[in-house]
Amino acid sequence: MIETSPSSPAPVDVVLPCLDEAEALPWVLRRVPAGWRAIVVDNGSTDGSADIARALGAQVVHEPRRGFGAACHAGLTAATADVVCFCDCDASLDPALLLAVVGPVLDGSTDLVLGRRRPVTRRAWPAHARLANLELARLIRRRTGLRLHDLGPMRAARRAPLLALDLTDRRSGYPLQMVVRAADAGWRVAETDVPYLPRTGRSKVTGTWRGTWQAIRDMRAVLAERPAAGAVTAATVPGAGR
C-alpha cells in the first residue's frame, strides 16, 4: 500500500494522469517507490480506474475537464511534496525508475529531468510516432537551444518552480510547454534513459488520427509562444528547496 497520510507527508509526489487504465493500474502503483505518494488523476474514466487506485492506496483526484494537460495540472496543484514527478499510467514506463530520474533534482544539480524513452521492442513505439518525436526534438532545439532527444512524459522537478511557470495548456501541449517555459526561465534541463515498454490498451493521443492531429496543433501553438518577460529561474522561486 502507498502511504498517503497527511500527517506524514511524502518526500516526492508522483502524478499519474489516468483515463480508463484499470488494467495497468495495479502494476503501476505497485512500482511507485516506497514512501512516495501516488496521485492518480482520474480524467473521466468509465472502467472503475478511480476505485482501483483508491483501493491500492493512491490519492485520487477527479479532473472533469478532458485533456492530458488538465489531468497533469490537477495533479500538480494537488501535490504537497517539495518534488513532483509525472509518469504515464499505462504501464509503458516503470515508476520504479523515477528514483534515477528524480536524483539530480533532489541533489540540486538539475532543475528538470526528463526520461528519454528507449523502446524495448518495435511494438512499444511505432515508427510514425518516433519520427514525429525526432522532428519535435529538432523544433525544441531551434526554439530553446536545448539539445533534447525526447519529450518524455516521465519527468521530475520541484513543485514551487513548476507552479511559477504558470502553465496554461490543458491538452497535449502541456509537457512541451513545461519544457519551453523552463528553458525560457533558464532552468537546467537534462535527460536520462528509461526503457519504454508496450503500453496497456490503446493510446488516447497517437492511437487515433484525431488525437495525433490535435496533439500537433497543441504543440505548434506552444512553440509559437513568445518567451515570457521577466521569467524567474527555478533557484529564485520561494520554497524551491535550493
Coordinates of C-alpha atoms in Angstrom, one line a residue:
M1 CA 0.0 0.0 0.0
I2 CA 1.2 3.6 -0.7
E3 CA 1.2 5.8 2.3
T4 CA -0.9 8.9 1.8
S5 CA -1.4 10.1 5.4
P6 CA -1.4 13.9 5.6
S7 CA 0.4 13.6 9.0
S8 CA 3.4 12.1 7.3
P9 CA 4.0 14.0 4.0
A10 CA 5.7 12.1 1.3
P11 CA 9.1 13.3 0.1
V12 CA 8.0 13.0 -3.5
D13 CA 4.6 13.1 -5.1
V14 CA 4.0 11.1 -8.3
V15 CA 1.3 12.5 -10.6
L16 CA -0.4 9.8 -12.7
P17 CA -2.9 11.1 -15.3
C18 CA -5.5 8.4 -15.8
L19 CA -8.2 7.7 -18.4
D20 CA -9.5 4.1 -18.4
E21 CA -6.3 2.4 -17.1
A22 CA -7.9 -0.2 -14.9
E23 CA -5.8 -3.0 -16.4
A24 CA -2.5 -1.2 -15.9
L25 CA -3.1 0.5 -12.5
P26 CA -2.2 -2.4 -10.2
W27 CA 1.2 -2.9 -11.8
V28 CA 1.9 0.8 -12.0
L29 CA 1.0 1.5 -8.4
R30 CA 3.0 -1.4 -7.1
R31 CA 6.1 0.1 -8.8
V32 CA 5.9 3.5 -7.1
P33 CA 8.9 3.8 -4.8
A34 CA 8.2 3.1 -1.2
G35 CA 7.2 6.1 0.9
W36 CA 6.3 8.3 -2.1
R37 CA 2.7 9.3 -2.7
A38 CA 0.9 8.3 -5.9
I39 CA -1.7 10.9 -7.1
V40 CA -3.9 9.3 -9.7
V41 CA -5.8 12.0 -11.6
D42 CA -9.0 10.4 -13.0
N43 CA -9.9 12.2 -16.2
G44 CA -13.3 10.7 -16.7
S45 CA -12.7 7.0 -16.6
T46 CA -15.6 4.6 -17.1
D47 CA -13.8 1.4 -16.2
G48 CA -13.5 1.8 -12.4
S49 CA -10.0 3.2 -12.5
A50 CA -10.6 5.6 -9.7
D51 CA -11.9 2.9 -7.3
I52 CA -9.0 0.6 -8.1
A53 CA -6.5 3.3 -7.5
R54 CA -8.1 4.2 -4.2
A55 CA -8.2 0.6 -3.1
L56 CA -4.5 0.3 -3.8
G57 CA -3.7 3.3 -1.5
A58 CA -3.3 6.1 -4.0
Q59 CA -4.8 9.6 -3.6
V60 CA -7.4 10.1 -6.2
V61 CA -8.1 13.5 -7.8
H62 CA -11.0 13.9 -10.2
E63 CA -10.5 16.3 -13.1
P64 CA -13.7 16.5 -15.2
R65 CA -12.1 18.7 -18.0
R66 CA -10.8 16.2 -20.6
G67 CA -7.2 16.7 -21.6
F68 CA -3.7 15.4 -20.7
G69 CA -2.6 18.8 -19.5
A70 CA -5.7 19.3 -17.4
A71 CA -5.1 16.0 -15.6
C72 CA -1.4 16.7 -15.1
H73 CA -2.0 20.2 -13.8
A74 CA -4.7 19.0 -11.4
G75 CA -2.2 16.6 -10.0
L76 CA 0.4 19.3 -9.7
T77 CA -1.9 21.6 -7.8
A78 CA -3.0 18.7 -5.5
A79 CA 0.7 17.8 -4.7
T80 CA 2.2 19.0 -1.5
A81 CA 5.7 17.4 -1.7
D82 CA 8.7 19.6 -2.5
V83 CA 9.5 17.4 -5.5
V84 CA 6.9 16.2 -8.1
C85 CA 7.2 13.5 -10.7
F86 CA 5.0 12.8 -13.7
C87 CA 4.5 9.4 -15.2
D88 CA 2.1 7.8 -17.7
C89 CA -0.4 5.4 -16.1
D90 CA -0.5 2.9 -19.0
A91 CA 2.4 0.6 -17.9
S92 CA 4.7 1.8 -20.7
L93 CA 7.0 3.3 -18.2
D94 CA 8.1 1.8 -14.9
P95 CA 7.6 4.1 -11.9
A96 CA 10.4 2.4 -10.1
L97 CA 12.8 4.2 -12.5
L98 CA 11.7 7.5 -11.1
L99 CA 14.4 7.0 -8.4
A100 CA 17.0 7.7 -11.1
V101 CA 15.0 10.4 -12.7
V102 CA 14.5 12.4 -9.5
G103 CA 18.0 12.0 -8.2
P104 CA 19.6 15.1 -9.9
V105 CA 16.6 17.2 -8.8
L106 CA 16.9 16.1 -5.2
D107 CA 20.7 16.8 -5.1
G108 CA 20.2 20.2 -6.7
S109 CA 22.3 19.7 -9.8
T110 CA 19.3 19.9 -12.2
D111 CA 16.0 21.7 -12.3
L112 CA 14.0 19.4 -14.6
V113 CA 14.9 15.9 -15.6
L114 CA 13.1 14.1 -18.5
G115 CA 13.1 10.3 -19.0
R116 CA 14.4 9.7 -22.6
R117 CA 12.4 6.8 -23.8
R118 CA 14.3 3.8 -25.2
P119 CA 11.8 1.3 -26.7
V120 CA 12.4 -2.3 -25.8
T121 CA 10.5 -3.6 -28.8
R122 CA 9.3 -2.0 -32.1
R123 CA 5.8 -2.5 -30.7
A124 CA 6.5 -0.1 -27.9
W125 CA 6.9 2.9 -30.1
P126 CA 5.5 2.9 -33.7
A127 CA 7.8 4.3 -36.4
H128 CA 5.5 7.2 -37.2
A129 CA 5.5 8.3 -33.5
R130 CA 9.3 8.0 -33.3
L131 CA 9.7 10.1 -36.4
A132 CA 7.3 12.8 -35.1
N133 CA 9.2 12.8 -31.8
L134 CA 12.5 13.4 -33.7
E135 CA 11.0 16.3 -35.5
L136 CA 9.6 17.7 -32.3
A137 CA 13.1 17.5 -30.7
R138 CA 14.6 19.4 -33.6
L139 CA 12.0 22.1 -33.2
I140 CA 12.6 22.3 -29.4
R141 CA 16.3 22.8 -30.1
R142 CA 15.6 25.6 -32.6
R143 CA 13.2 27.3 -30.2
T144 CA 15.0 26.9 -26.9
G145 CA 18.6 25.7 -27.6
L146 CA 18.0 22.6 -25.5
R147 CA 19.6 19.5 -27.2
L148 CA 16.9 17.1 -26.2
H149 CA 16.1 13.8 -27.9
D150 CA 12.7 13.1 -26.5
L151 CA 9.8 15.0 -24.9
G152 CA 9.5 12.2 -22.3
P153 CA 6.3 12.0 -20.2
M154 CA 8.4 10.7 -17.3
R155 CA 9.9 13.8 -15.6
A156 CA 10.7 15.4 -12.2
A157 CA 11.1 18.9 -10.9
R158 CA 10.4 20.9 -7.7
R159 CA 6.8 21.8 -7.2
A160 CA 7.1 25.5 -6.4
P161 CA 9.1 26.4 -9.5
L162 CA 6.8 24.3 -11.6
L163 CA 3.8 26.3 -10.4
A164 CA 5.6 29.5 -11.0
L165 CA 5.9 28.6 -14.7
D166 CA 2.2 29.4 -14.9
L167 CA 1.4 26.6 -17.4
T168 CA -1.8 27.2 -19.3
D169 CA -2.1 24.4 -21.9
R170 CA -4.6 21.8 -20.8
R171 CA -4.3 19.4 -23.7
S172 CA -1.4 17.6 -25.4
G173 CA 0.9 20.7 -25.4
Y174 CA 1.3 20.6 -21.6
P175 CA 4.6 18.6 -21.5
L176 CA 6.1 20.7 -24.2
Q177 CA 5.0 24.0 -22.6
M178 CA 6.7 22.9 -19.4
V179 CA 10.0 22.4 -21.2
V180 CA 9.8 25.6 -23.3
R181 CA 8.9 27.8 -20.3
A182 CA 11.6 26.1 -18.2
A183 CA 14.2 26.8 -20.9
D184 CA 13.0 30.4 -21.2
A185 CA 13.4 30.8 -17.4
G186 CA 17.0 29.5 -17.6
W187 CA 16.3 26.1 -15.9
R188 CA 18.9 23.4 -16.1
V189 CA 17.3 20.6 -18.1
A190 CA 18.7 17.1 -18.5
E191 CA 17.7 13.7 -19.9
T192 CA 18.2 10.2 -18.6
D193 CA 17.5 7.0 -20.5
V194 CA 14.4 4.9 -19.4
P195 CA 13.1 1.7 -21.1
Y196 CA 9.9 2.2 -23.0
L197 CA 7.5 -0.8 -22.9
P198 CA 4.4 -1.6 -25.0
R199 CA 1.6 0.2 -23.3
T200 CA -1.5 -1.5 -21.9
G201 CA -4.6 -0.6 -24.1
R202 CA -4.7 2.0 -26.9
S203 CA -3.1 5.4 -26.7
K204 CA -5.6 8.3 -26.3
V205 CA -3.3 10.6 -28.4
T206 CA -1.2 8.8 -31.0
G207 CA -3.6 5.9 -31.1
T208 CA -6.1 7.8 -33.2
W209 CA -5.8 10.2 -36.2
R210 CA -7.9 12.8 -34.3
G211 CA -5.7 12.6 -31.3
T212 CA -2.5 12.8 -33.3
W213 CA -3.7 15.9 -35.2
Q214 CA -4.9 17.6 -32.1
A215 CA -1.5 17.0 -30.4
I216 CA 0.3 18.5 -33.4
R217 CA -2.0 21.6 -33.2
D218 CA -1.4 22.0 -29.5
M219 CA 2.4 21.7 -29.8
R220 CA 2.5 24.1 -32.7
A221 CA 0.7 26.7 -30.6
V222 CA 3.2 26.2 -27.7
L223 CA 6.2 26.6 -30.0
A224 CA 4.8 29.8 -31.3
E225 CA 4.6 31.4 -27.9
R226 CA 6.9 34.3 -27.2
P227 CA 9.3 34.0 -24.2
A228 CA 7.7 35.4 -21.1
A229 CA 9.2 38.7 -20.0
G230 CA 10.9 38.6 -16.6
A231 CA 10.8 34.8 -16.2
V232 CA 12.2 33.7 -12.9
T233 CA 14.7 30.9 -12.6
A234 CA 14.0 27.8 -10.6
A235 CA 16.5 28.8 -8.0
T236 CA 14.8 32.1 -7.2
V237 CA 11.3 30.8 -6.6
P238 CA 10.3 30.9 -2.9
G239 CA 10.0 27.4 -1.5
A240 CA 12.1 25.9 -4.3
G241 CA 14.1 23.9 -1.7
R242 CA 17.5 25.0 -3.0

